[in-house]
Coordinates of C-alpha atoms and ligand atoms in Angstrom, one line a residue:
X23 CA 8.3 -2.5 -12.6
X24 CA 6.5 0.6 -13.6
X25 CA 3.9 0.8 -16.0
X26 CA 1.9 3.5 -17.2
X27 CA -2.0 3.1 -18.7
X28 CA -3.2 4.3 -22.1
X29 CA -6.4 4.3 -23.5
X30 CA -9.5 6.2 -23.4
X31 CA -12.0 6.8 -20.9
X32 CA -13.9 3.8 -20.0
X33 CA -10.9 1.5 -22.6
X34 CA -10.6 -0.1 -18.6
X35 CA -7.3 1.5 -17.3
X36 CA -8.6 1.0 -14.0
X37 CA -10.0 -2.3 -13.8
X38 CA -7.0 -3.7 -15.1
X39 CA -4.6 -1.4 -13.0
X40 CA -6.4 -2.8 -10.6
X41 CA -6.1 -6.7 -11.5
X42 CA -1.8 -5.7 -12.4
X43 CA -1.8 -3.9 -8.8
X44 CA -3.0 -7.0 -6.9
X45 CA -1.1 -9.6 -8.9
X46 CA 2.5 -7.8 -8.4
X47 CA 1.9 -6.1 -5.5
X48 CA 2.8 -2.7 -6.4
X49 CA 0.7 0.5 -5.7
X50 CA -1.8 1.5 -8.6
X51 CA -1.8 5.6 -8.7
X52 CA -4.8 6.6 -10.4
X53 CA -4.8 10.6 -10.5
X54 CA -8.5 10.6 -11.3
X55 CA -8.9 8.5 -7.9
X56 CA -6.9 10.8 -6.8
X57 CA -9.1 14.0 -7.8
X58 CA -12.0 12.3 -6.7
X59 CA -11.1 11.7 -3.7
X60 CA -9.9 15.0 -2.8
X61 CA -13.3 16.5 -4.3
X62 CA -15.0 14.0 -1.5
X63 CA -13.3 15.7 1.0
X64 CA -13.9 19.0 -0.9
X65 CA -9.9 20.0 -0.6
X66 CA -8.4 22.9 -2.4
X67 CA -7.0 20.5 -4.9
X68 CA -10.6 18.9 -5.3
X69 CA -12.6 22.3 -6.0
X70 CA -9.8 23.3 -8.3
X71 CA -10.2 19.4 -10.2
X72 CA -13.7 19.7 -10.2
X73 CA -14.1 22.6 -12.3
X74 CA -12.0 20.8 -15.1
X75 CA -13.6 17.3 -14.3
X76 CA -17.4 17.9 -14.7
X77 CA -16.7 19.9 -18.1
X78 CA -14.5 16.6 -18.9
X79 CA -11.7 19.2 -19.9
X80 CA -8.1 18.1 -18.0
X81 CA -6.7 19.3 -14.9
X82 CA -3.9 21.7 -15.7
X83 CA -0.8 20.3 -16.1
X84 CA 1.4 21.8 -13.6
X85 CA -0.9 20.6 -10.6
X86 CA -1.1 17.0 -11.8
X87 CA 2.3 16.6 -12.9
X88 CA 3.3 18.0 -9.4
X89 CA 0.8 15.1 -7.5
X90 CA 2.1 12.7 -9.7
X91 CA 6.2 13.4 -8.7
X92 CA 5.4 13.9 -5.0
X93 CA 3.5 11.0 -5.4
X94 CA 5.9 8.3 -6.8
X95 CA 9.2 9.5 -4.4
X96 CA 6.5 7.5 -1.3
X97 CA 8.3 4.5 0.3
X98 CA 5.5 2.0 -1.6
X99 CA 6.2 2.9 -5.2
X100 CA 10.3 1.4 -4.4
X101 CA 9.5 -1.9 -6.4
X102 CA 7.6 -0.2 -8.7
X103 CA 3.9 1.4 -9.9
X104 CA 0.7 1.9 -12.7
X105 CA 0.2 4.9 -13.5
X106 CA -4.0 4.8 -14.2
X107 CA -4.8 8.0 -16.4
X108 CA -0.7 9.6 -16.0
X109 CA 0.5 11.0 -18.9
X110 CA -1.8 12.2 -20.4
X111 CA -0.2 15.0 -22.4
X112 CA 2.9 15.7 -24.0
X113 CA 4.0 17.9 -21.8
X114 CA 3.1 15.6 -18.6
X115 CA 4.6 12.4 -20.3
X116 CA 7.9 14.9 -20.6
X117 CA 7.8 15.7 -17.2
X118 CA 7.2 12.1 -15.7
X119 CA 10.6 10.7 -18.6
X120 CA 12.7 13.8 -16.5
X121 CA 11.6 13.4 -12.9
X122 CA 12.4 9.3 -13.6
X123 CA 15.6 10.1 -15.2
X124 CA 16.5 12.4 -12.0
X125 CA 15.7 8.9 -9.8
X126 CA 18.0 6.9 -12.8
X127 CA 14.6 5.2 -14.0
X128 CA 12.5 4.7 -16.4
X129 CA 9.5 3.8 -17.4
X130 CA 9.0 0.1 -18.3
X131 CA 5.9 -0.9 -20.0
X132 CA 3.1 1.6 -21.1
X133 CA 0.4 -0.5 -21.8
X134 CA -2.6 0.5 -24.8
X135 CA -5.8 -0.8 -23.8
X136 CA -7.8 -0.3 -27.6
X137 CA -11.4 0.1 -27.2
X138 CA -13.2 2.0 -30.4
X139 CA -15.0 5.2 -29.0
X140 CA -18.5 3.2 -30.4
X141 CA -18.3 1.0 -27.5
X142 CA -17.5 3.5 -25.1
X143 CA -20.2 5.6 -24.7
X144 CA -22.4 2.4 -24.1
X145 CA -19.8 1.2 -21.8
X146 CA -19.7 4.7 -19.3
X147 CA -23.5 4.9 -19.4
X148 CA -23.4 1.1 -17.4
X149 CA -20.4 2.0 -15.2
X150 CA -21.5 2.6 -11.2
X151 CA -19.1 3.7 -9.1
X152 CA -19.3 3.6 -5.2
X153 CA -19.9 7.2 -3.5
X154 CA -17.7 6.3 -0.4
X155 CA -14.5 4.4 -1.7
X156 CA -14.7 4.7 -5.4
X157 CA -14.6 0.8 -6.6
X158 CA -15.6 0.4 -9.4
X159 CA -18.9 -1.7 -11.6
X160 CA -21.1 -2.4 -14.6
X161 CA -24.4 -3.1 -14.4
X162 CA -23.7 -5.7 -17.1
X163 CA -20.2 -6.6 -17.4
X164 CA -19.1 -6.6 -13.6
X165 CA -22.5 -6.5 -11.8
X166 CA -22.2 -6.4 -7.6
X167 CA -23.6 -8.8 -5.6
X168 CA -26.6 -6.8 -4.5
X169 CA -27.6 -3.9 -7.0
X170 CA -27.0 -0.8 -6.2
X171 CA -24.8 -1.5 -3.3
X172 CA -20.8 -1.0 -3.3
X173 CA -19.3 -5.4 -2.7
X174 CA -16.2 -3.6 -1.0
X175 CA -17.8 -1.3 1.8
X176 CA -21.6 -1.4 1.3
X177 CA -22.4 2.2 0.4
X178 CA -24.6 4.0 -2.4
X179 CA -23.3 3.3 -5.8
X180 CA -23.6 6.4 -8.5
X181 CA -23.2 7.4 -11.9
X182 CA -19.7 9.4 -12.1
X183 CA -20.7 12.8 -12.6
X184 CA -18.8 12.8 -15.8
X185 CA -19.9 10.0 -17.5
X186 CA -23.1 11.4 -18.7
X187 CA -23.0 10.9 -22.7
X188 CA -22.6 14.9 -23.9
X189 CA -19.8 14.7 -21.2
X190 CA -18.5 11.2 -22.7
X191 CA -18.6 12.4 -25.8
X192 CA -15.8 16.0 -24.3
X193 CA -13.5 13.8 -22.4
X194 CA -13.1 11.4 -26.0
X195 CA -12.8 14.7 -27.8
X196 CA -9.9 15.5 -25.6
X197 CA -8.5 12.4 -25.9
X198 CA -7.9 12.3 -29.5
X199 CA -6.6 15.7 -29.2
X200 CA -4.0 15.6 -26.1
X201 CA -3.7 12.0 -25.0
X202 CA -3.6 9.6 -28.4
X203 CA 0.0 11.2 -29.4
X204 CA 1.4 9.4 -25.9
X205 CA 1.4 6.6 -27.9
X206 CA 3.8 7.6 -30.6
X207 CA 5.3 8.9 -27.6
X208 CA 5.9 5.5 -25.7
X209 CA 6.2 3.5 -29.2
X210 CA 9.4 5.2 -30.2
X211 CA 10.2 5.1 -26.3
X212 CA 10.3 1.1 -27.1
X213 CA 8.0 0.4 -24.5
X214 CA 4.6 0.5 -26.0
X215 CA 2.2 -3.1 -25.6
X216 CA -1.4 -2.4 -27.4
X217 CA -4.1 -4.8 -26.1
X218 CA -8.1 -5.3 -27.6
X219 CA -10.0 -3.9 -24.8
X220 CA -13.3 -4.8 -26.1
X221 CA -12.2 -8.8 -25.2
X222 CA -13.7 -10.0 -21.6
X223 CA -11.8 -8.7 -18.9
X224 CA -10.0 -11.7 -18.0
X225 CA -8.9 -12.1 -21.8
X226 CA -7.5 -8.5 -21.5
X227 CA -6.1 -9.1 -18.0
X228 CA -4.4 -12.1 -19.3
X229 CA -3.0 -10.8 -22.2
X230 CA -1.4 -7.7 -20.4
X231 CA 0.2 -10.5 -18.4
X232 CA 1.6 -11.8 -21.5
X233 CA 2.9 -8.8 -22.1
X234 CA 4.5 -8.2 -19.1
X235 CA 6.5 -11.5 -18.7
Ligands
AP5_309 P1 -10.1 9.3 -15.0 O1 -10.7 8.9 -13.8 O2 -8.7 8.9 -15.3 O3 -11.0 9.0 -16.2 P2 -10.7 8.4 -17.7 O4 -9.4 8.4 -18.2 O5 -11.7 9.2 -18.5 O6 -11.0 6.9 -17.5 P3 -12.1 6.2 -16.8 O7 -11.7 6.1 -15.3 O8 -13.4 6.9 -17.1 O9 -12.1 4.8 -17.5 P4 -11.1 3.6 -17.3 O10 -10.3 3.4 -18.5 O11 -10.4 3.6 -16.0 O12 -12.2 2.4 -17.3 P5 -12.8 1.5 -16.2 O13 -11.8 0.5 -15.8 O14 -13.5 2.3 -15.1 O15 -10.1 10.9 -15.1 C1 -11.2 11.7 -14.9 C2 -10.9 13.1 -15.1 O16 -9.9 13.6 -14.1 C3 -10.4 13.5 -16.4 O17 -11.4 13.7 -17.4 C4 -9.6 14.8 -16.1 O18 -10.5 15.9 -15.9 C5 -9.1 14.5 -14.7 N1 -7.7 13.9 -14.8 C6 -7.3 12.7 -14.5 N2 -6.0 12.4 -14.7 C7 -5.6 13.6 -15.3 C8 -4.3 14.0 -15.8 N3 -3.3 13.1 -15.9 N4 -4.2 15.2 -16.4 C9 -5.3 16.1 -16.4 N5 -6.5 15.8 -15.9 C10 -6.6 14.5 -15.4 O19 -13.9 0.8 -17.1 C11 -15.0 1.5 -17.6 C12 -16.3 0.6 -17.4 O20 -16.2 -0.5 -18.3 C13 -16.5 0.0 -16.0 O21 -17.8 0.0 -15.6 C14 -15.9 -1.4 -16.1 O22 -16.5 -2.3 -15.2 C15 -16.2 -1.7 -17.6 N6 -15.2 -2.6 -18.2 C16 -13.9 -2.5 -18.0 N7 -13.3 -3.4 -18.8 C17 -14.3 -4.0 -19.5 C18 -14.3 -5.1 -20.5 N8 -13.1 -5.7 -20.9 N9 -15.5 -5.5 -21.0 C19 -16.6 -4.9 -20.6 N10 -16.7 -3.9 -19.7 C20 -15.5 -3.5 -19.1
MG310 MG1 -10.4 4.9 -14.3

C-alpha cells in the first residue's frame, strides 16, 4: 500500500502518518524529518535544507526528489509506504508517477487532510517538537506527560524553528502556490480521499481508515 499526504502545514500529515505507519506496519517517510534530521547532524544535505527551511521556502526539487527515489528502492518500503510532505510540486509529483512506473507501481491512495489556514496558525504556535528525536506535541491537543519534556526519549522539547507565525504565514503562502494543484493532480489520478482535519485526531484517524479499506 502506498500512500502519499496532502495538506498544509500543521493540516496533521504527520500525526496521522504516523497513526497509518503503526497500524499497517509500513515505513512513514517524512522528507521534513528527513531535513531535520540531517540539519541535527549539520550534513551537507542539512545546511543546504536549512537555508530554504527557516525562510519556509521549499527545498529545491532535484535534491528532494532524488532523497525521495533512493529512499523508496530500501528493503522496508517492499509492502508499501506514506509519503509525509512528498509531492509537493508538480514537478516532484511527476517525478515520483515515473520513478513508480519504472518499479511497475503506482501510487494508491493520496490522502487530503483539510484544515482552513484560520486554524493553522493557532495550531503551529502550540506545536512542540522534541530537539533529539523529533516526536511530535501540542500543548493543548496532544499534551506530554510531563511539560516540556519529549514522552518518547525525555529530551528538551522546542518550537520548530519554522513555525513562528510570519514564517507560518510563507510556508501557507507556498502552499497555495506549489502544493494545492497536487490535488487536481491525484483527483484525476483516481486516487484522491479528502478528510476534515479540524475533527479530533482519532475522528480523522478513523476516517482515513475508512478510507483506506
Ligand atoms: P514539513 O516538516 O513537511 O512541514 P509541513 O508540510 O509544513 O507540515 P508540518 O510538519 O508543519 O505539519 P503536519 O501536517 O505534519 O502537522 P502535524 O501532524 O505536525 O516540511 C518542513 C519544510 O521542509 C518545508 O517548509 C520545506 O522547506 C522543506 N520540505 C519538506 N518536504 C519538502 C519537499 N517535498 N519539497 C521541498 N521542500 C520540502 O500537526 C501539527 C500540530 O497540530 C501538532 O502539534 C499536532 O499535535 C496538532 N494536531 C494534529 N492533528 C490535530 C487535530 N486533528 N486536532 C488538533 N491538533 C492537531
Ligand atoms: Mg509534519
Amino acid at each position: 500500500m502506498k500512500i502519499v499526504m496532502l495538506g498544509a502545514p500543521g493540516a496533521g500529515k504527520g500525526t496521522q502518518a504516523r497513526l497509518i505507519s503503526e497500524k499497517f506496519g509500513i515505513p512513514q517517510i517524512s522528507t521534513g524529518d528527513i531535513f531535520r534530521a540531517n540539519i541535527r547532524e549539520n550534513t551537507e544535505l542539512g545546511q543546504r535544507a536549512k537555508s530554504y527551511m527557516d525562510k519556509g521556502l521549499l527545498v529545491p526539487d532535484q535534491v528532494t526528489c532524488d532523497l525521495v527515489v533512493d529512499r523508496i528502492k530500501r528493503d522496508d518500503c517492499a509492502n508499501g509506504y506514506i509519503l509525509d510532505g512528498f509531492p509537493r510540486t508538480i514537478p516532484q509529483a511527476h517525478a515520483l508517477t515515473k520513478a513508480l512506473e519504472d518499479q511497475g507501481s503506482k501510487i494508491d491512495y493520496a490522502i487530503d487532510v483539510e484544515v482552513p489556514d484560520e486554524d493553522i496558525v493557532t495550531r503551529m504556535s502550540g506545536r512542540r517538537v522534541c530537539s533529539k528525536c523529533g516526536a511530535t506535541f501540542h500543548i493543548k491537543y496532544k499534551k506530554p506527560a510531563a511539560e516540556g519534556i519529549c514522552d518518547s526519549c525525555g529530551s528538551a522539547l522546542i518550537l520548530r524553528e519554522d513555525d513562528h507565525p510570519e514564517t507560518v504565514q510563507k510556508r501557507l503562502d507556498v502552499y497555495h502556490s506549489q502544493t494545492q494543484p497536487l490535488i487536481d493532480y491525484y483527483h484525476d489520478l483516481g486516487v484522491l480521499h479528502s478528510v476534515d482535519g479540524t475533527k479530533e485526531m482519532d475522528q480523522v484517524f478513523a476516517d482515513i481508515c475508512s478510507a483506506l479499506e
